Structure formats: C-alpha cells, structure tokens
Amino acid sequence: MTLHEYDETVAIALEKELNRQREGLEMIPSENFVSSAVLEALGSVATNKYAEGYPGKRYYGGCEHIDTIEALAIARAKDIFGAEHVNVQPLSGAPANIAAYEALLNPGDTVLGMDLSHGGHLTHGHPVTQSSKIYNFIRYKTNAEGLLDLENLREMALQHKPKLILVGYSAYSREIDFARVQEIADEVGAMTMADIAHIAGLIAAGEMNNPVQIFDIVTTTTHKTLRGPRGGMIMCKLKHAKAVDKAVFPGLQGGPHENVIAAKAVAFKEALQPEFKVYAKQIKANAKVLERILRERGFKLMFNGTDNHLLLIDVTPKGVSGHEAEVALDKAGITVNKNMIPDDTRKPLDPSGIRLGTPALTTRGMKEAEMEQIADWIDQAIINHADDAKLEEIRGEVKKLTKNFPLYPGLSYSK
Ligand SMILES: *Cc1c(COP(=O)(O)O)cnc(C)c1O
C-alpha cells in the first residue's frame, strides 16, 4: 500500500510541499535540497534499529550493519574536515552545541559567544535558552562597521577569563580568522569552539577557513551548506573524544537515528567528490552577484557584503520592514527570512533586515545569469510590496524559471 493509499491527508500535504519547493525560489540560507540518494537513505529501514552506544560498543544486538554505516559516516567526516575525532549522533545543531558545552564545561563556567542580533545563534547563550541558565555567557558584538572585532574579543577575553571562546555564526557573512582566535584563547588559557553550522559545506570544499585542525571542538549541522539530512555532528581533538561521546550518549540523547546517520554517510561521500568543490565555488559566485546588484539598487548590505553564501540586508532604506519584505517576497515566490541586524532598534518579529542565501538555488543548478534576474525580482517585489497584482506577476515569472531547473524529477506522493 502506498502512503497515498493509506493516508491521503499526509500524502497530499507532502505533495503540496514538494510543489512549493519545486515552484519557488528557496533563498533561506540555512536550507538546501538533499540528493535523491540522501533522501533514500533517510527513508530506509535503518530507522527501525536501536543502537545505543557507538560502533563496536553497543547496548543492543544486531548492530553489525548499523556499525558499518556509522563507522563509514565517521571516517568520511574525518576525511572531509581533517578531524581527529567525530561524533555523528547529535540529532541537530542545537543538541550538538548543548553536548559540546556539557563535554567541556562545568555549570557556572564563563563562555564568550556572539550576540544574536550581531549574527550569533540562540544556542550561543541567548537568555531564552536553558544553556544560558547553566553557564555564564558573556556576549561580544561586531564593531561599528559591523565586522567581527578580534581586538575587542581579546580585550573581553582578558577581562572575563572565559573557559571557552565560541565563534561561528548564523547571520554573519564574512570570513573568520580561526588561527587568530586560537592565539587569543591560548593567551588567556581558554578552550576554543567553532559552530560551523552554516558554512560547513564551504569549508568542506576548501572555500572557507577550516577551524577543525586548530580548535578544541567544532560543531555543525549537516543539512545547511553541507547538503545532508537534517542533523548535527561534533568534531574534536582526540583529548576531548571521551568527554564528547559521553556527553552525546548517555549524557543528552538515547538511541541514535541511524537512518539519518546513513544519510549523513551518503552526503559525506558527495562532499568528497570534485563536483562538490564546483558547487561550493558556485554558491559563493552566486552570492557575489546578488551582493553587487542589490547594492546597486540601494539596499544596505550588513558587514558590507559577503565572503560566503549569505547576505544580511537592511531593507529599511527601501521603505519597508524586514517582515514586510519577507511577506512581499513570499507572495512573489521567493522565500527568505526576516532577521535582526546588529543593534537593531526594531523588534525580533518585525526587524530591520532580511537574510538570504544561495545554497539551495545553486543546488538546483542556477548560476550568475539567474541570480541577476532574481536580484531584480527581489528589488521589484520590495518596491511594489503593497501591489498584489505585481507580486503575482513576479510569482508567475518565478514559476516559469523554476521549470528549467527540475527538482526531484519523477518524485510524487499522489499515487
Ligand atoms: C542552524 C544553526 C544551529 C542550530 O541547528 P538546528 O539544526 O536548527 O538545531 C546552531 N548554530 C548555528 C550557528 C546555526 O546556524
């Protein structure tokens, strides 16, 4: 019996979601499209298996094939990033960070992490998180030009004597000098953690600085630029291996999601291919086209532009709020997210900015020419944000363009 025959309601919702993905321009920088091979592994029988523990040391019988899969995922991740130790069990990016803190810190320890509105992530010590109640997070900010200010970071490190210095961001578009951060940490006796959730794919391809061989611990998601299944991963120096493994299981999680780990293994194989390097280069080239045109059209680019896959844009000079821009673009078939800009004076639910990126469109095969067209549509949609007919017209154009870049051909949930 197919899914559609058994549960039409779910099947129809999935079919609609598939069509939404096919017919729209997905520009949320944390999203991507996994390959059909990754999708197949994700929907495999590995989801049926309990495998608490690690390869070769499980608390359940029958794990021999699961061990093969998980060991392969680990070996490939080591290969990609040059890691000494890898744990592929974290369920997502947030739990990977919580496990990393648990592995390295005691309650009350001081951590230096970037402020959310300056590009950090909630899990880097925002007061709404549980971690912020356990550890003493001190939050640093970007400088007046909006850039990461390592001299200020050093001063704060000297002042606060943190146990851990945390870098790696969600809405920051510039390169990070990990070697310099490590020097600062060494000067004050701190450990170092990088959260490369957004940029892991670019690092894997050698298109951005790699902290893995320098830092104590590096966490990531596997579903953003790395283009794997929704999940997390921790890489660390051998000296932290035991603490990391214990923190993930049994510290934080129970049975690992081995279907997701199988999909991670497949995605890591893809990331090791020469084609992935071409893909990562194109992600950056595409972002540069958006940067150039949107700047020409009068948008204010935070951090003065981009070195990676994303742009954080202050849209208020165009007479709209981030929320209004997001809604208008949505109506035009272009999906982005509203976002705070550094020291935003507006509220999180209606901030000054939008954040957009190129990983998903690049996966679909779009290049510079399409980016030029899309930048124009973004500008037009924001200028005409109150004109539903115009937005509908752009949506039609968007749909036409997407037809030339097929997504999951042959896939259907309607039979
Ligand atoms: C996306 C992201 C996370 C969280 O990942 P989830 O999979 O959503 O839990 C953590 N850190 C950074 C920097 C991120 O961008």
CSV table of C-alpha atoms and ligand atoms in Angstrom, one decimal:
chain,number,residue,atom,x,y,z
A,1,MET,CA,0.0,0.0,0.0
A,2,THR,CA,1.4,3.4,-0.9
A,3,LEU,CA,1.4,6.3,1.5
A,4,HIS,CA,-1.2,8.0,-0.6
A,5,GLU,CA,-3.5,5.0,-0.5
A,6,TYR,CA,-3.1,4.7,3.3
A,7,ASP,CA,-3.1,8.3,4.4
A,8,GLU,CA,-4.2,10.7,1.7
A,9,THR,CA,-4.2,13.7,4.0
A,10,VAL,CA,-0.5,13.4,4.8
A,11,ALA,CA,0.3,12.4,1.2
A,12,ILE,CA,-1.5,15.5,-0.2
A,13,ALA,CA,0.3,17.8,2.2
A,14,LEU,CA,3.6,16.3,1.2
A,15,GLU,CA,2.8,16.6,-2.5
A,16,LYS,CA,1.9,20.3,-1.9
A,17,GLU,CA,5.2,20.8,-0.1
A,18,LEU,CA,7.1,19.2,-2.9
A,19,ASN,CA,5.4,21.5,-5.4
A,20,ARG,CA,6.1,24.5,-3.2
A,21,GLN,CA,9.8,23.6,-3.2
A,22,ARG,CA,9.7,23.0,-7.0
A,23,GLU,CA,7.9,26.2,-7.9
A,24,GLY,CA,9.5,28.7,-5.6
A,25,LEU,CA,12.9,30.2,-5.1
A,26,GLU,CA,14.3,28.9,-1.9
A,27,MET,CA,16.6,31.6,-0.5
A,28,ILE,CA,16.7,30.9,3.2
A,29,PRO,CA,20.5,30.5,3.6
A,30,SER,CA,20.1,27.6,6.1
A,31,GLU,CA,18.1,25.4,3.7
A,32,ASN,CA,19.1,23.2,0.8
A,33,PHE,CA,17.9,20.2,-1.3
A,34,VAL,CA,19.4,16.8,-0.5
A,35,SER,CA,20.1,14.4,-3.3
A,36,SER,CA,17.7,11.5,-4.1
A,37,ALA,CA,20.4,9.1,-2.7
A,38,VAL,CA,20.4,11.0,0.7
A,39,LEU,CA,16.6,11.0,0.7
A,40,GLU,CA,16.5,7.3,0.0
A,41,ALA,CA,18.9,6.6,2.9
A,42,LEU,CA,16.8,8.8,5.2
A,43,GLY,CA,13.7,6.8,4.4
A,44,SER,CA,15.4,3.5,4.9
A,45,VAL,CA,14.9,0.6,7.3
A,46,ALA,CA,17.8,1.9,9.4
A,47,THR,CA,15.1,3.9,11.2
A,48,ASN,CA,13.9,0.6,12.8
A,49,LYS,CA,17.1,-0.1,14.7
A,50,TYR,CA,18.0,0.7,18.3
A,51,ALA,CA,21.8,1.2,18.5
A,52,GLU,CA,22.6,3.0,21.8
A,53,GLY,CA,26.3,3.2,22.2
A,54,TYR,CA,29.0,3.6,19.5
A,55,PRO,CA,30.3,1.3,16.6
A,56,GLY,CA,31.7,-1.9,18.2
A,57,LYS,CA,30.3,-1.0,21.7
A,58,ARG,CA,26.5,-1.1,21.5
A,59,TYR,CA,23.9,-1.9,24.2
A,60,TYR,CA,21.8,-3.8,21.7
A,61,GLY,CA,22.3,-6.9,19.5
A,62,GLY,CA,22.1,-7.0,15.7
A,63,CYS,CA,24.1,-3.8,15.2
A,64,GLU,CA,26.7,-5.2,12.7
A,65,HIS,CA,25.3,-3.4,9.6
A,66,ILE,CA,24.5,-0.2,11.5
A,67,ASP,CA,28.1,-0.3,12.8
A,68,THR,CA,29.3,-0.4,9.2
A,69,ILE,CA,27.2,2.6,8.3
A,70,GLU,CA,28.1,4.7,11.3
A,71,ALA,CA,31.8,3.9,11.1
A,72,LEU,CA,31.7,5.0,7.4
A,73,ALA,CA,30.0,8.3,8.3
A,74,ILE,CA,32.7,9.0,10.9
A,75,ALA,CA,35.6,8.0,8.6
A,76,ARG,CA,34.2,10.2,5.8
A,77,ALA,CA,33.7,13.2,8.1
A,78,LYS,CA,37.3,12.8,9.3
A,79,ASP,CA,38.4,12.8,5.8
A,80,ILE,CA,36.5,15.9,4.7
A,81,PHE,CA,37.4,18.1,7.6
A,82,GLY,CA,40.7,16.6,8.9
A,83,ALA,CA,39.2,15.8,12.2
A,84,GLU,CA,40.8,13.7,14.9
A,85,HIS,CA,37.5,12.5,16.4
A,86,VAL,CA,33.9,12.7,15.1
A,87,ASN,CA,30.6,12.0,16.7
A,88,VAL,CA,27.8,11.8,14.1
A,89,GLN,CA,24.9,11.1,16.6
A,90,PRO,CA,23.8,14.7,17.5
A,91,LEU,CA,20.2,15.0,16.4
A,92,SER,CA,20.6,18.5,15.2
A,93,GLY,CA,22.7,21.6,15.5
A,94,ALA,CA,21.2,22.8,18.8
A,95,PRO,CA,21.7,19.5,20.6
A,96,ALA,CA,25.3,19.3,19.2
A,97,ASN,CA,26.0,22.6,20.9
A,98,ILE,CA,24.5,21.5,24.2
A,99,ALA,CA,26.5,18.3,24.1
A,100,ALA,CA,29.7,20.3,23.3
A,101,TYR,CA,29.1,22.6,26.4
A,102,GLU,CA,28.4,19.5,28.5
A,103,ALA,CA,31.7,17.9,27.3
A,104,LEU,CA,33.9,20.9,28.0
A,105,LEU,CA,32.3,22.9,30.8
A,106,ASN,CA,31.1,22.8,34.4
A,107,PRO,CA,28.0,24.7,35.5
A,108,GLY,CA,28.8,28.3,36.1
A,109,ASP,CA,31.8,28.4,33.7
A,110,THR,CA,32.2,31.5,31.6
A,111,VAL,CA,31.8,31.4,27.8
A,112,LEU,CA,32.4,34.2,25.3
A,113,GLY,CA,29.8,34.0,22.4
A,114,MET,CA,28.5,36.4,19.8
A,115,ASP,CA,25.3,38.3,20.4
A,116,LEU,CA,22.2,37.0,18.5
A,117,SER,CA,21.5,40.3,16.8
A,118,HIS,CA,25.1,40.5,15.6
A,119,GLY,CA,24.9,37.2,13.9
A,120,GLY,CA,25.2,34.7,16.7
A,121,HIS,CA,22.8,31.8,17.3
A,122,LEU,CA,20.2,31.3,20.1
A,123,THR,CA,22.3,28.4,21.4
A,124,HIS,CA,25.3,30.7,21.9
A,125,GLY,CA,23.9,31.9,25.2
A,126,HIS,CA,20.7,33.8,24.5
A,127,PRO,CA,18.8,34.3,27.7
A,128,VAL,CA,15.8,32.2,26.5
A,129,THR,CA,17.9,29.1,26.4
A,130,GLN,CA,18.5,26.5,29.1
A,131,SER,CA,22.3,26.7,28.5
A,132,SER,CA,22.3,30.3,29.5
A,133,LYS,CA,21.0,29.3,32.9
A,134,ILE,CA,23.7,26.7,33.3
A,135,TYR,CA,26.7,28.6,32.1
A,136,ASN,CA,27.8,32.2,32.3
A,137,PHE,CA,27.6,33.5,28.8
A,138,ILE,CA,29.2,36.9,28.0
A,139,ARG,CA,28.2,38.1,24.6
A,140,TYR,CA,30.5,40.0,22.3
A,141,LYS,CA,29.4,42.1,19.3
A,142,THR,CA,30.5,43.1,15.9
A,143,ASN,CA,32.2,46.6,15.6
A,144,ALA,CA,30.7,49.8,14.3
A,145,GLU,CA,31.4,48.7,10.7
A,146,GLY,CA,29.6,45.5,11.5
A,147,LEU,CA,32.6,43.3,11.4
A,148,LEU,CA,33.9,40.7,13.8
A,149,ASP,CA,36.3,42.6,16.1
A,150,LEU,CA,39.0,40.3,17.3
A,151,GLU,CA,40.8,43.0,19.2
A,152,ASN,CA,37.7,43.6,21.2
A,153,LEU,CA,37.3,39.8,21.6
A,154,ARG,CA,40.8,39.7,23.0
A,155,GLU,CA,40.1,42.5,25.4
A,156,MET,CA,36.9,40.8,26.6
A,157,ALA,CA,38.8,37.6,26.9
A,158,LEU,CA,41.5,39.2,29.1
A,159,GLN,CA,38.8,40.8,31.2
A,160,HIS,CA,36.4,37.9,31.7
A,161,LYS,CA,38.9,35.0,31.6
A,162,PRO,CA,36.4,32.6,29.8
A,163,LYS,CA,36.8,28.8,29.9
A,164,LEU,CA,35.6,28.7,26.3
A,165,ILE,CA,35.6,31.1,23.4
A,166,LEU,CA,32.9,30.4,20.8
A,167,VAL,CA,32.8,31.6,17.2
A,168,GLY,CA,30.8,30.7,14.1
A,169,TYR,CA,27.5,32.3,13.3
A,170,SER,CA,24.1,32.2,11.7
A,171,ALA,CA,23.8,35.6,10.0
A,172,TYR,CA,27.4,36.7,9.6
A,173,SER,CA,28.7,36.8,6.0
A,174,ARG,CA,32.4,37.3,6.5
A,175,GLU,CA,35.4,35.0,6.8
A,176,ILE,CA,36.6,34.2,10.3
A,177,ASP,CA,40.3,34.2,11.3
A,178,PHE,CA,40.3,31.0,13.4
A,179,ALA,CA,44.0,30.9,13.9
A,180,ARG,CA,43.9,34.4,15.5
A,181,VAL,CA,41.0,33.4,17.7
A,182,GLN,CA,43.1,30.4,18.9
A,183,GLU,CA,46.1,32.7,19.7
A,184,ILE,CA,43.7,34.8,21.8
A,185,ALA,CA,42.4,31.7,23.6
A,186,ASP,CA,45.9,30.5,24.2
A,187,GLU,CA,46.8,33.9,25.8
A,188,VAL,CA,44.0,33.6,28.3
A,189,GLY,CA,44.0,29.8,28.7
A,190,ALA,CA,40.6,29.3,27.2
A,191,MET,CA,39.4,26.4,25.0
A,192,THR,CA,38.0,27.1,21.6
A,193,MET,CA,34.7,26.1,19.9
A,194,ALA,CA,33.6,26.9,16.4
A,195,ASP,CA,30.0,26.3,15.3
A,196,ILE,CA,30.2,26.0,11.5
A,197,ALA,CA,26.5,25.0,11.1
A,198,HIS,CA,26.1,27.5,8.2
A,199,ILE,CA,29.4,27.2,6.4
A,200,ALA,CA,30.3,23.5,6.8
A,201,GLY,CA,29.8,22.8,3.1
A,202,LEU,CA,32.0,25.8,2.1
A,203,ILE,CA,34.7,24.6,4.5
A,204,ALA,CA,34.4,21.0,3.2
A,205,ALA,CA,35.1,22.3,-0.3
A,206,GLY,CA,38.1,24.4,0.8
A,207,GLU,CA,36.2,27.6,0.1
A,208,MET,CA,36.4,29.0,3.6
A,209,ASN,CA,38.9,28.7,6.5
A,210,ASN,CA,38.7,25.4,8.4
A,211,PRO,CA,38.9,25.5,12.2
A,212,VAL,CA,38.8,21.8,12.7
A,213,GLN,CA,42.6,21.2,12.9
A,214,ILE,CA,43.1,24.3,15.1
A,215,PHE,CA,40.2,24.4,17.6
A,216,ASP,CA,39.3,22.1,20.5
A,217,ILE,CA,35.8,21.4,19.3
A,218,VAL,CA,33.7,22.1,16.2
A,219,THR,CA,30.0,21.6,15.9
A,220,THR,CA,27.9,21.7,12.8
A,221,THR,CA,24.6,20.9,11.3
A,222,THR,CA,24.6,18.5,8.3
A,223,HIS,CA,21.7,20.0,6.5
A,224,LYS,CA,22.7,23.5,5.6
A,225,THR,CA,25.6,24.1,3.0
A,226,LEU,CA,26.8,20.6,3.7
A,227,ARG,CA,23.6,19.4,2.0
A,228,GLY,CA,23.0,16.3,4.0
A,229,PRO,CA,20.0,15.2,6.1
A,230,ARG,CA,18.7,17.4,9.0
A,231,GLY,CA,21.1,16.6,11.8
A,232,GLY,CA,24.2,17.5,13.8
A,233,MET,CA,27.8,16.5,14.2
A,234,ILE,CA,30.7,17.2,16.6
A,235,MET,CA,34.4,17.1,15.7
A,236,CYS,CA,37.1,17.5,18.3
A,237,LYS,CA,40.7,16.9,19.3
A,238,LEU,CA,41.4,13.4,20.5
A,239,LYS,CA,41.9,14.6,24.0
A,240,HIS,CA,38.1,15.6,24.2
A,241,ALA,CA,36.9,12.4,22.4
A,242,LYS,CA,35.7,10.6,25.5
A,243,ALA,CA,34.0,13.6,27.0
A,244,VAL,CA,32.2,14.4,23.8
A,245,ASP,CA,31.0,10.8,23.2
A,246,LYS,CA,29.8,10.6,26.8
A,247,ALA,CA,28.0,14.0,26.6
A,248,VAL,CA,26.1,12.9,23.5
A,249,PHE,CA,25.2,9.5,24.8
A,250,PRO,CA,24.2,8.9,27.5
A,251,GLY,CA,24.5,12.5,28.7
A,252,LEU,CA,21.9,14.0,26.4
A,253,GLN,CA,20.5,11.5,23.9
A,254,GLY,CA,19.2,8.0,23.7
A,255,GLY,CA,19.2,5.8,20.6
A,256,PRO,CA,20.9,7.4,17.6
A,257,HIS,CA,18.8,8.0,14.5
A,258,GLU,CA,20.7,5.5,12.3
A,259,ASN,CA,18.6,6.3,9.2
A,260,VAL,CA,19.8,9.9,9.5
A,261,ILE,CA,23.4,8.7,10.1
A,262,ALA,CA,23.1,6.6,6.9
A,263,ALA,CA,22.0,9.7,5.0
A,264,LYS,CA,24.9,11.6,6.6
A,265,ALA,CA,27.3,9.0,5.3
A,266,VAL,CA,25.9,9.4,1.8
A,267,ALA,CA,26.0,13.2,1.9
A,268,PHE,CA,29.7,13.0,3.1
A,269,LYS,CA,30.5,10.8,0.1
A,270,GLU,CA,29.0,13.5,-2.1
A,271,ALA,CA,31.0,16.2,-0.3
A,272,LEU,CA,34.2,14.3,-1.1
A,273,GLN,CA,33.6,14.5,-4.8
A,274,PRO,CA,35.2,17.1,-7.1
A,275,GLU,CA,31.6,18.2,-8.1
A,276,PHE,CA,31.1,19.4,-4.6
A,277,LYS,CA,34.0,21.8,-4.9
A,278,VAL,CA,32.4,23.2,-8.1
A,279,TYR,CA,29.1,23.5,-6.2
A,280,ALA,CA,30.7,25.4,-3.3
A,281,LYS,CA,32.5,27.8,-5.6
A,282,GLN,CA,29.2,28.5,-7.4
A,283,ILE,CA,27.4,29.2,-4.1
A,284,LYS,CA,29.9,32.0,-3.5
A,285,ALA,CA,29.9,33.3,-7.0
A,286,ASN,CA,26.1,33.4,-7.0
A,287,ALA,CA,26.1,35.3,-3.6
A,288,LYS,CA,28.5,37.8,-5.1
A,289,VAL,CA,26.1,38.6,-8.0
A,290,LEU,CA,23.3,39.2,-5.5
A,291,GLU,CA,25.6,41.4,-3.5
A,292,ARG,CA,26.6,43.6,-6.5
A,293,ILE,CA,23.1,44.1,-7.8
A,294,LEU,CA,21.3,44.6,-4.6
A,295,ARG,CA,23.9,47.2,-3.6
A,296,GLU,CA,23.5,49.0,-6.9
A,297,ARG,CA,19.7,49.1,-6.2
A,298,GLY,CA,20.2,50.9,-2.9
A,299,PHE,CA,19.9,48.1,-0.3
A,300,LYS,CA,22.2,48.3,2.7
A,301,LEU,CA,24.3,45.2,3.0
A,302,MET,CA,25.4,44.4,6.6
A,303,PHE,CA,29.0,43.5,7.1
A,304,ASN,CA,29.5,45.5,3.8
A,305,GLY,CA,28.8,42.4,1.7
A,306,THR,CA,29.7,38.7,1.8
A,307,ASP,CA,32.5,36.2,1.7
A,308,ASN,CA,30.2,33.2,1.9
A,309,HIS,CA,26.7,32.0,0.9
A,310,LEU,CA,24.6,34.6,2.6
A,311,LEU,CA,23.7,38.3,2.8
A,312,LEU,CA,22.2,40.1,5.7
A,313,ILE,CA,20.3,43.1,4.3
A,314,ASP,CA,18.9,46.2,6.0
A,315,VAL,CA,15.7,46.8,3.9
A,316,THR,CA,14.5,49.9,5.8
A,317,PRO,CA,16.3,52.3,3.4
A,318,LYS,CA,13.8,50.9,0.8
A,319,GLY,CA,10.9,52.0,3.0
A,320,VAL,CA,9.9,48.5,4.3
A,321,SER,CA,10.5,46.5,7.5
A,322,GLY,CA,12.0,43.0,7.4
A,323,HIS,CA,8.6,41.5,8.0
A,324,GLU,CA,7.0,43.4,5.1
A,325,ALA,CA,9.9,42.4,2.8
A,326,GLU,CA,9.5,38.8,3.8
A,327,VAL,CA,5.8,38.8,3.2
A,328,ALA,CA,6.1,40.6,-0.2
A,329,LEU,CA,8.8,38.2,-1.4
A,330,ASP,CA,6.8,35.2,-0.3
A,331,LYS,CA,3.9,36.4,-2.4
A,332,ALA,CA,6.4,36.7,-5.3
A,333,GLY,CA,7.5,33.1,-4.8
A,334,ILE,CA,10.8,34.0,-3.2
A,335,THR,CA,11.4,32.6,0.3
A,336,VAL,CA,13.7,34.5,2.6
A,337,ASN,CA,13.6,35.2,6.4
A,338,LYS,CA,13.3,38.4,8.3
A,339,ASN,CA,16.3,38.9,10.5
A,340,MET,CA,17.7,41.3,13.1
A,341,ILE,CA,20.6,43.5,12.1
A,342,PRO,CA,23.4,44.4,14.5
A,343,ASP,CA,21.9,46.6,17.3
A,344,ASP,CA,18.5,46.5,15.6
A,345,THR,CA,16.2,49.1,17.1
A,346,ARG,CA,13.2,47.2,15.8
A,347,LYS,CA,11.6,44.1,17.4
A,348,PRO,CA,12.6,40.4,16.5
A,349,LEU,CA,9.2,39.7,15.0
A,350,ASP,CA,9.4,42.8,12.8
A,351,PRO,CA,13.2,43.6,12.5
A,352,SER,CA,15.0,45.8,10.0
A,353,GLY,CA,16.6,43.1,7.9
A,354,ILE,CA,16.2,40.1,5.8
A,355,ARG,CA,18.7,37.2,5.4
A,356,LEU,CA,19.0,35.4,2.2
A,357,GLY,CA,21.4,33.0,0.6
A,358,THR,CA,22.3,30.9,-2.4
A,359,PRO,CA,22.9,27.2,-1.3
A,360,ALA,CA,19.5,25.8,-2.4
A,361,LEU,CA,19.3,27.7,-5.7
A,362,THR,CA,22.8,26.6,-6.5
A,363,THR,CA,21.9,23.0,-5.9
A,364,ARG,CA,19.1,23.4,-8.5
A,365,GLY,CA,21.8,24.5,-11.0
A,366,MET,CA,21.2,28.2,-11.1
A,367,LYS,CA,24.2,30.4,-11.9
A,368,GLU,CA,25.1,34.1,-12.4
A,369,ALA,CA,22.5,34.8,-15.1
A,370,GLU,CA,19.7,33.5,-12.9
A,371,MET,CA,21.0,35.5,-9.9
A,372,GLU,CA,20.9,38.7,-11.9
A,373,GLN,CA,17.2,38.0,-12.8
A,374,ILE,CA,16.4,37.1,-9.2
A,375,ALA,CA,18.1,40.2,-7.7
A,376,ASP,CA,15.9,42.3,-10.0
A,377,TRP,CA,12.7,40.4,-8.9
A,378,ILE,CA,13.7,40.9,-5.2
A,379,ASP,CA,14.1,44.7,-5.8
A,380,GLN,CA,10.8,44.9,-7.7
A,381,ALA,CA,8.9,42.9,-5.1
A,382,ILE,CA,10.1,45.1,-2.3
A,383,ILE,CA,9.4,48.3,-4.2
A,384,ASN,CA,6.0,47.0,-5.1
A,385,HIS,CA,5.3,45.3,-1.7
A,386,ALA,CA,1.8,46.7,-1.5
A,387,ASP,CA,0.8,45.8,-5.1
A,388,ASP,CA,-0.5,42.2,-5.0
A,389,ALA,CA,-1.0,42.1,-8.8
A,390,LYS,CA,2.6,43.0,-9.4
A,391,LEU,CA,3.7,40.4,-6.8
A,392,GLU,CA,1.5,37.8,-8.5
A,393,GLU,CA,3.1,38.7,-11.9
A,394,ILE,CA,6.6,38.1,-10.4
A,395,ARG,CA,5.4,34.8,-9.0
A,396,GLY,CA,4.4,33.7,-12.5
A,397,GLU,CA,7.8,34.6,-13.8
A,398,VAL,CA,9.5,32.7,-10.9
A,399,LYS,CA,7.4,29.6,-11.6
A,400,LYS,CA,8.5,29.8,-15.3
A,401,LEU,CA,12.2,30.0,-14.3
A,402,THR,CA,12.0,27.1,-11.9
A,403,LYS,CA,10.6,24.8,-14.6
A,404,ASN,CA,14.0,24.9,-16.2
A,405,PHE,CA,15.6,23.6,-13.0
A,406,PRO,CA,13.7,20.4,-12.2
A,407,LEU,CA,13.7,19.3,-8.6
A,408,TYR,CA,13.3,15.6,-7.8
A,409,PRO,CA,12.0,14.6,-11.2
A,410,GLY,CA,9.7,11.6,-11.0
A,411,LEU,CA,9.1,12.0,-7.3
A,412,SER,CA,5.4,12.0,-6.3
A,413,TYR,CA,3.3,11.4,-3.2
A,414,SER,CA,0.0,11.5,-5.1
A,415,LYS,CA,-0.2,7.9,-6.3
B,1,LIG,C1,21.3,26.4,12.4
B,1,LIG,C2,22.2,26.7,13.5
B,1,LIG,C3,22.2,25.9,14.6
B,1,LIG,C4,21.0,25.0,15.0
B,1,LIG,O1,20.8,24.0,14.2
B,1,LIG,P1,19.4,23.2,14.4
B,1,LIG,O2,19.6,22.0,13.5
B,1,LIG,O3,18.3,24.1,13.9
B,1,LIG,O4,19.2,22.8,15.8
B,1,LIG,C5,23.2,26.1,15.6
B,1,LIG,N1,24.2,27.0,15.4
B,1,LIG,C6,24.2,27.8,14.3
B,1,LIG,C7,25.4,28.8,14.1
B,1,LIG,C8,23.3,27.7,13.3
B,1,LIG,O5,23.3,28.5,12.2
